[in-house]
Amino acid sequence: MILSKSAKPELPEDVILSVEDLEVSFAAGTRAQLRAVRGVSFSIARGETVALVGESGSGKSVTAMTIMRLTEYDGAAITGGRVLMRLKDGKVADLAKLSEKRVEALRGAEISIVFQDPMSSLNPVFTVGDQIAEAVIHHQDKTPEQARQIALNTLKLVRVPDAERRLDQYPHQLSGGMRQRVMIAIALACRPSLMILDEPTTALDVTIQAQILDLVRALQREIGMSVLFITHDMGVVAEVADRVCVMLKGEIVEEGSVYDIFAKPKHAYTRALISAVPRLGSMADKDAPEKFPLLVFEPERLLAEVTE
Ligand SMILES: Nc1ncnc2c1ncn2[C@@H]1O[C@H](COP(=O)(O)OP(=O)(O)OP(=O)(O)O)[C@@H](O)[C@H]1O
Ligand SMILES: [Mg+2]
């Protein structure tokens, strides 16, 4: 079959990722489906940081994991929409439709993800250097020596002090903040054009949170990558984001520049989030992200307001 030219996915020149009408469902029982992501659309420009915010269970991680094509391993299915990504070679691919083999080759190389808990993402039995080098060797035709050199440079890029010595250490020998830097180094090792950070600072104490946020901003200035930053914390949003998408029950209910979202929020839910702004770091000593206080204490009032 000859595809017409218009069948090729296209993106505006400055756009790295465009999620269009994405639908993701989990099987729930024999007939029911849990629609975790419902018609979500947003785009990320080159060098831009987009924050995805919303209460626990609103679909932020499922959106992120679907972009990486990882939700299918949890039993989810993409039931609609497209995830267009501009690759380094200039071509545009629909990640939602690629074969697992092709997606595998793109993970880490074009797009990577950093999770909240670095201890469960790092392998305890391999050194930091080996774990970063492995990411390089997996995607690039490098010798172990070249990969080690790239690992060292990347550790320096994420401001790990005494990087040479750290290369040969194991994850348990590092502090929480240092481990998170190592996770960011692994994510950056192949210089992807998009990095997704899913609650990367929530488990860290306030000083370390601020340092990681500084690092993300500095990296963006230096290497110009795009960032999708997922967080509960509107304080963090104000610190890092250019643009904000607010999620509620699987949908994006409001989108705007960080200025507009804070200065003139339109949706009742966005106003509720802002009025419940936790101080930077106020969730640091919690094991897991929490519901916004307003939703915990006055759910009926809020839901009545936001249900169209
Ligand atoms: N593996 C899974 N199996 C079934 N349902 C799931 C699974 N993972 C997520 N869900 C459901 O999908 C919905 C969205 O979850 P998601 O993890 O994206 O929320 P979130 O916005 O990231 O929340 P949090 O802020 O707590 O991380 C929730 O209703 C959740 O219960
Ligand atoms: Mg999540």
Short mmCIF file of C-alpha atoms and ligand atoms in Angstrom, two decimals:
data_model
loop_
_atom_site.label_atom_id
_atom_site.label_comp_id
_atom_site.label_asym_id
_atom_site.label_seq_id
_atom_site.Cartn_x
_atom_site.Cartn_y
_atom_site.Cartn_z
CA MET A 1 0.00 0.00 0.00
CA ILE A 2 1.27 3.46 -0.83
CA LEU A 3 0.62 5.92 1.94
CA SER A 4 -0.20 9.43 0.87
CA LYS A 5 2.12 12.15 2.12
CA SER A 6 -0.53 13.55 4.42
CA ALA A 7 -0.62 10.24 6.31
CA LYS A 8 2.84 11.01 7.71
CA PRO A 9 2.65 12.53 11.16
CA GLU A 10 3.80 16.15 11.21
CA LEU A 11 4.71 18.57 13.95
CA PRO A 12 5.41 22.32 13.99
CA GLU A 13 9.18 22.92 13.78
CA ASP A 14 9.68 23.89 17.45
CA VAL A 15 7.58 21.10 18.96
CA ILE A 16 9.33 18.04 20.45
CA LEU A 17 6.30 16.15 21.73
CA SER A 18 2.62 16.39 20.98
CA VAL A 19 0.14 14.24 22.87
CA GLU A 20 -3.18 14.27 21.04
CA ASP A 21 -6.48 12.97 22.43
CA LEU A 22 -4.71 10.24 24.36
CA GLU A 23 -6.94 7.58 25.93
CA VAL A 24 -5.55 4.93 28.27
CA SER A 25 -7.61 2.27 30.04
CA PHE A 26 -6.94 -0.50 32.52
CA ALA A 27 -9.08 -3.60 32.55
CA ALA A 28 -11.06 -3.55 35.79
CA GLY A 29 -13.03 -6.75 36.30
CA THR A 30 -14.49 -8.74 33.44
CA ARG A 31 -16.42 -6.00 31.66
CA ALA A 32 -15.46 -2.73 33.31
CA GLN A 33 -12.63 -0.49 32.22
CA LEU A 34 -10.87 2.14 34.24
CA ARG A 35 -10.32 5.10 31.95
CA ALA A 36 -7.21 6.53 33.58
CA VAL A 37 -6.42 9.03 30.80
CA ARG A 38 -9.33 10.62 28.93
CA GLY A 39 -8.66 12.60 25.79
CA VAL A 40 -5.48 14.25 27.03
CA SER A 41 -3.77 16.70 24.65
CA PHE A 42 -0.73 18.89 25.23
CA SER A 43 2.56 19.68 23.56
CA ILE A 44 6.09 20.48 24.64
CA ALA A 45 8.34 22.81 22.67
CA ARG A 46 12.10 22.50 22.33
CA GLY A 47 13.75 23.62 25.56
CA GLU A 48 10.43 24.09 27.34
CA THR A 49 9.42 22.78 30.78
CA VAL A 50 5.80 21.73 31.05
CA ALA A 51 4.45 20.84 34.48
CA LEU A 52 1.70 18.26 34.82
CA VAL A 53 -0.12 18.81 38.10
CA GLY A 54 -3.14 17.34 39.83
CA GLU A 55 -4.14 15.33 42.84
CA SER A 56 -3.20 11.73 43.49
CA GLY A 57 -4.83 9.37 40.98
CA SER A 58 -5.56 12.09 38.40
CA GLY A 59 -3.57 10.25 35.72
CA LYS A 60 -0.22 12.07 35.68
CA SER A 61 1.99 8.99 35.95
CA VAL A 62 -0.15 6.95 33.59
CA THR A 63 0.21 9.75 31.02
CA ALA A 64 3.99 9.81 31.51
CA MET A 65 4.38 6.04 31.47
CA THR A 66 2.25 5.83 28.34
CA ILE A 67 4.50 8.33 26.55
CA MET A 68 7.36 5.94 27.41
CA ARG A 69 5.10 3.02 26.37
CA LEU A 70 5.54 1.41 29.77
CA THR A 71 1.89 1.26 30.91
CA GLU A 72 1.19 -1.75 28.74
CA TYR A 73 3.36 -3.77 31.12
CA ASP A 74 0.85 -2.88 33.86
CA GLY A 75 -2.06 -4.15 31.81
CA ALA A 76 -3.11 -0.81 30.33
CA ALA A 77 -4.07 -0.28 26.70
CA ILE A 78 -3.86 2.84 24.57
CA THR A 79 -7.40 3.03 23.28
CA GLY A 80 -7.08 6.25 21.31
CA GLY A 81 -4.97 9.19 20.32
CA ARG A 82 -1.40 9.85 19.20
CA VAL A 83 1.93 10.60 20.86
CA LEU A 84 3.97 12.39 18.22
CA MET A 85 7.64 12.88 18.93
CA ARG A 86 10.26 14.68 16.88
CA LEU A 87 13.30 12.42 16.81
CA LYS A 88 16.90 13.56 16.65
CA ASP A 89 17.05 12.71 12.94
CA GLY A 90 14.21 15.18 12.34
CA LYS A 91 11.60 12.50 11.62
CA VAL A 92 8.32 12.44 13.51
CA ALA A 93 7.16 9.15 15.06
CA ASP A 94 3.86 8.23 16.68
CA LEU A 95 5.10 6.53 19.85
CA ALA A 96 1.63 5.08 20.48
CA LYS A 97 1.92 2.98 17.34
CA LEU A 98 5.57 1.94 17.20
CA SER A 99 6.61 -1.67 17.66
CA GLU A 100 8.09 -2.56 21.05
CA LYS A 101 11.45 -3.03 19.35
CA ARG A 102 11.50 0.52 17.99
CA VAL A 103 10.21 2.01 21.24
CA GLU A 104 12.93 0.15 23.11
CA ALA A 105 15.54 1.83 20.94
CA LEU A 106 14.06 5.28 21.66
CA ARG A 107 13.85 4.92 25.45
CA GLY A 108 16.85 6.61 26.99
CA ALA A 109 18.16 7.77 23.62
CA GLU A 110 15.40 10.21 22.68
CA ILE A 111 13.27 10.34 25.80
CA SER A 112 13.92 9.26 29.36
CA ILE A 113 12.19 9.21 32.72
CA VAL A 114 13.29 9.81 36.31
CA PHE A 115 11.12 8.46 39.13
CA GLN A 116 10.54 9.59 42.67
CA ASP A 117 12.42 6.85 44.44
CA PRO A 118 15.98 6.42 43.20
CA MET A 119 16.73 3.51 45.53
CA SER A 120 14.16 1.28 43.87
CA SER A 121 15.24 2.38 40.38
CA LEU A 122 18.97 1.88 40.89
CA ASN A 123 20.40 -1.61 40.90
CA PRO A 124 22.09 -2.19 44.29
CA VAL A 125 24.67 -4.65 42.98
CA PHE A 126 26.21 -2.48 40.25
CA THR A 127 28.37 0.59 40.70
CA VAL A 128 27.09 4.01 39.76
CA GLY A 129 29.59 4.19 36.89
CA ASP A 130 28.50 0.83 35.47
CA GLN A 131 24.85 1.81 35.56
CA ILE A 132 25.42 5.05 33.66
CA ALA A 133 27.84 3.35 31.24
CA GLU A 134 25.31 0.59 30.59
CA ALA A 135 22.78 3.17 29.42
CA VAL A 136 25.40 4.47 26.96
CA ILE A 137 26.52 1.08 25.66
CA HIS A 138 22.91 -0.03 25.25
CA HIS A 139 22.21 2.74 22.75
CA GLN A 140 25.53 3.79 21.30
CA ASP A 141 28.40 2.04 19.68
CA LYS A 142 30.97 2.82 22.39
CA THR A 143 33.75 0.82 24.01
CA PRO A 144 33.56 0.26 27.79
CA GLU A 145 36.34 2.86 28.23
CA GLN A 146 34.48 5.46 26.18
CA ALA A 147 31.26 4.70 28.05
CA ARG A 148 33.07 5.13 31.38
CA GLN A 149 34.37 8.50 30.21
CA ILE A 150 30.85 9.56 29.21
CA ALA A 151 29.59 8.34 32.60
CA LEU A 152 32.22 10.48 34.32
CA ASN A 153 31.35 13.55 32.23
CA THR A 154 27.65 13.04 32.92
CA LEU A 155 28.23 12.75 36.68
CA LYS A 156 30.12 16.04 36.48
CA LEU A 157 27.29 17.55 34.43
CA VAL A 158 24.84 16.75 37.25
CA ARG A 159 27.29 18.30 39.75
CA VAL A 160 28.20 15.17 41.65
CA PRO A 161 31.24 16.21 43.66
CA ASP A 162 34.28 13.96 43.51
CA ALA A 163 32.79 12.29 40.45
CA GLU A 164 35.78 10.08 39.74
CA ARG A 165 35.51 8.34 43.11
CA ARG A 166 31.70 8.13 42.93
CA LEU A 167 31.90 6.16 39.68
CA ASP A 168 33.09 3.12 41.61
CA GLN A 169 30.63 3.43 44.49
CA TYR A 170 27.40 1.50 44.96
CA PRO A 171 23.98 3.19 45.35
CA HIS A 172 23.78 2.49 49.11
CA GLN A 173 26.97 4.49 49.63
CA LEU A 174 25.26 7.67 48.39
CA SER A 175 22.81 10.07 50.06
CA GLY A 176 19.25 10.40 48.72
CA GLY A 177 20.06 13.61 46.88
CA MET A 178 23.17 12.08 45.28
CA ARG A 179 21.20 9.03 44.18
CA GLN A 180 18.65 11.27 42.53
CA ARG A 181 21.51 13.03 40.70
CA VAL A 182 22.75 9.63 39.56
CA MET A 183 19.25 8.81 38.26
CA ILE A 184 19.26 12.09 36.36
CA ALA A 185 22.74 11.23 35.03
CA ILE A 186 21.48 7.84 33.76
CA ALA A 187 18.53 9.60 32.13
CA LEU A 188 20.89 12.14 30.53
CA ALA A 189 23.63 9.72 29.49
CA CYS A 190 22.46 9.53 25.88
CA ARG A 191 21.40 13.19 25.78
CA PRO A 192 17.67 12.66 25.11
CA SER A 193 15.70 15.61 23.76
CA LEU A 194 12.96 15.08 26.36
CA MET A 195 13.30 14.15 30.00
CA ILE A 196 10.24 13.25 32.09
CA LEU A 197 10.59 13.73 35.84
CA ASP A 198 7.80 12.07 37.84
CA GLU A 199 7.74 13.61 41.34
CA PRO A 200 11.55 13.64 41.40
CA THR A 201 11.88 15.69 44.57
CA THR A 202 8.93 14.62 46.71
CA ALA A 203 10.93 12.17 48.81
CA LEU A 204 13.81 14.58 49.42
CA ASP A 205 14.33 17.07 52.20
CA VAL A 206 13.79 20.72 51.45
CA THR A 207 17.40 21.79 50.87
CA ILE A 208 18.06 18.84 48.58
CA GLN A 209 14.77 19.47 46.73
CA ALA A 210 15.85 23.01 46.00
CA GLN A 211 19.25 21.77 44.77
CA ILE A 212 17.65 19.23 42.41
CA LEU A 213 15.29 21.90 41.03
CA ASP A 214 18.29 24.21 40.50
CA LEU A 215 20.05 21.39 38.72
CA VAL A 216 17.13 20.70 36.37
CA ARG A 217 16.96 24.40 35.46
CA ALA A 218 20.71 24.62 34.91
CA LEU A 219 20.75 21.49 32.75
CA GLN A 220 18.00 22.91 30.60
CA ARG A 221 19.94 26.10 30.03
CA GLU A 222 23.11 24.15 29.24
CA ILE A 223 21.80 21.39 27.01
CA GLY A 224 18.47 22.84 25.92
CA MET A 225 16.38 19.73 26.46
CA SER A 226 12.63 19.72 26.99
CA VAL A 227 11.21 18.63 30.34
CA LEU A 228 7.88 17.19 31.42
CA PHE A 229 7.80 17.74 35.17
CA ILE A 230 5.17 15.91 37.19
CA THR A 231 4.42 17.15 40.67
CA HIS A 232 1.75 17.68 43.30
CA ASP A 233 3.50 20.69 44.61
CA MET A 234 2.42 24.05 43.14
CA GLY A 235 5.43 25.58 44.88
CA VAL A 236 7.65 23.40 42.70
CA VAL A 237 5.59 24.32 39.62
CA ALA A 238 6.27 28.00 40.25
CA GLU A 239 9.98 27.20 40.49
CA VAL A 240 10.46 25.18 37.32
CA ALA A 241 7.65 25.41 34.80
CA ASP A 242 7.16 27.52 31.70
CA ARG A 243 3.72 26.09 31.11
CA VAL A 244 1.30 24.12 33.26
CA CYS A 245 -1.32 21.45 32.50
CA VAL A 246 -3.77 20.75 35.30
CA MET A 247 -5.16 17.21 35.42
CA LEU A 248 -8.32 16.10 37.13
CA LYS A 249 -9.76 12.59 36.88
CA GLY A 250 -7.88 11.70 33.74
CA GLU A 251 -8.50 14.96 31.89
CA ILE A 252 -6.61 18.18 31.43
CA VAL A 253 -8.98 20.80 32.77
CA GLU A 254 -6.77 23.84 32.32
CA GLU A 255 -3.56 24.74 30.53
CA GLY A 256 -1.62 27.96 30.54
CA SER A 257 1.69 29.75 31.09
CA VAL A 258 2.93 29.50 34.64
CA TYR A 259 2.16 33.20 35.00
CA ASP A 260 -1.44 32.84 33.83
CA ILE A 261 -2.07 29.76 35.94
CA PHE A 262 -1.00 31.56 39.11
CA ALA A 263 -2.25 35.06 38.27
CA LYS A 264 -5.60 34.22 36.68
CA PRO A 265 -6.57 30.60 37.11
CA LYS A 266 -9.85 29.93 35.33
CA HIS A 267 -10.89 26.54 36.60
CA ALA A 268 -12.22 26.07 40.14
CA TYR A 269 -9.91 23.09 40.55
CA THR A 270 -6.82 25.12 39.58
CA ARG A 271 -7.84 27.79 42.09
CA ALA A 272 -8.20 25.09 44.71
CA LEU A 273 -4.71 23.78 43.95
CA ILE A 274 -3.21 27.23 44.25
CA SER A 275 -5.00 28.03 47.46
CA ALA A 276 -3.61 24.80 48.87
CA VAL A 277 -0.02 25.59 47.80
CA PRO A 278 2.25 23.69 50.08
CA ARG A 279 5.52 25.34 50.91
CA LEU A 280 8.46 23.99 48.96
CA GLY A 281 9.50 20.84 50.77
CA SER A 282 6.45 20.54 52.98
CA MET A 283 5.88 17.04 51.67
CA ALA A 284 9.50 16.00 52.08
CA ASP A 285 9.06 13.81 55.11
CA LYS A 286 6.02 11.99 53.74
CA ASP A 287 6.39 8.50 52.32
CA ALA A 288 3.94 9.09 49.51
CA PRO A 289 2.35 12.10 47.83
CA GLU A 290 -0.79 13.24 49.58
CA LYS A 291 -4.15 14.48 48.43
CA PHE A 292 -4.53 18.23 48.43
CA PRO A 293 -6.01 19.31 51.74
CA LEU A 294 -9.03 20.92 50.11
CA LEU A 295 -9.97 17.67 48.42
CA VAL A 296 -9.55 15.77 51.62
CA PHE A 297 -11.64 18.09 53.73
CA GLU A 298 -14.25 19.42 51.33
CA PRO A 299 -14.56 16.99 48.47
CA GLU A 300 -18.28 17.45 47.87
CA ARG A 301 -18.04 21.21 47.61
CA LEU A 302 -15.12 21.07 45.23
CA LEU A 303 -16.41 18.26 43.09
CA ALA A 304 -19.78 19.91 42.80
CA GLU A 305 -17.99 23.00 41.49
CA VAL A 306 -15.82 21.22 39.00
CA THR A 307 -18.26 18.67 37.59
CA GLU A 308 -19.63 20.04 34.36
N1 LIG B 1 -1.23 -0.69 37.31
C1 LIG B 1 -2.45 -0.18 37.43
N2 LIG B 1 -3.55 -0.98 37.38
C2 LIG B 1 -4.79 -0.47 37.48
N3 LIG B 1 -5.06 0.84 37.64
C3 LIG B 1 -4.02 1.68 37.70
C4 LIG B 1 -2.67 1.22 37.60
N4 LIG B 1 -1.83 2.31 37.68
C5 LIG B 1 -2.64 3.37 37.83
N5 LIG B 1 -3.94 3.02 37.84
C6 LIG B 1 -5.10 3.91 37.99
O1 LIG B 1 -5.01 4.96 37.05
C7 LIG B 1 -5.43 6.19 37.63
C8 LIG B 1 -4.35 7.23 37.46
O2 LIG B 1 -3.23 6.85 38.23
P1 LIG B 1 -1.85 7.63 38.19
O3 LIG B 1 -0.84 6.74 38.80
O4 LIG B 1 -1.58 8.13 36.82
O5 LIG B 1 -2.13 8.88 39.13
P2 LIG B 1 -1.15 10.08 39.50
O6 LIG B 1 -1.80 11.33 39.04
O7 LIG B 1 0.22 9.79 39.00
O8 LIG B 1 -1.19 10.02 41.09
P3 LIG B 1 -0.02 10.25 42.17
O9 LIG B 1 0.07 11.72 42.31
O10 LIG B 1 -0.53 9.58 43.39
O11 LIG B 1 1.25 9.65 41.66
C9 LIG B 1 -5.77 5.90 39.07
O12 LIG B 1 -7.16 5.72 39.18
C10 LIG B 1 -5.06 4.60 39.34
O13 LIG B 1 -5.73 3.85 40.33
MG MG B 2 2.06 9.38 39.96
#
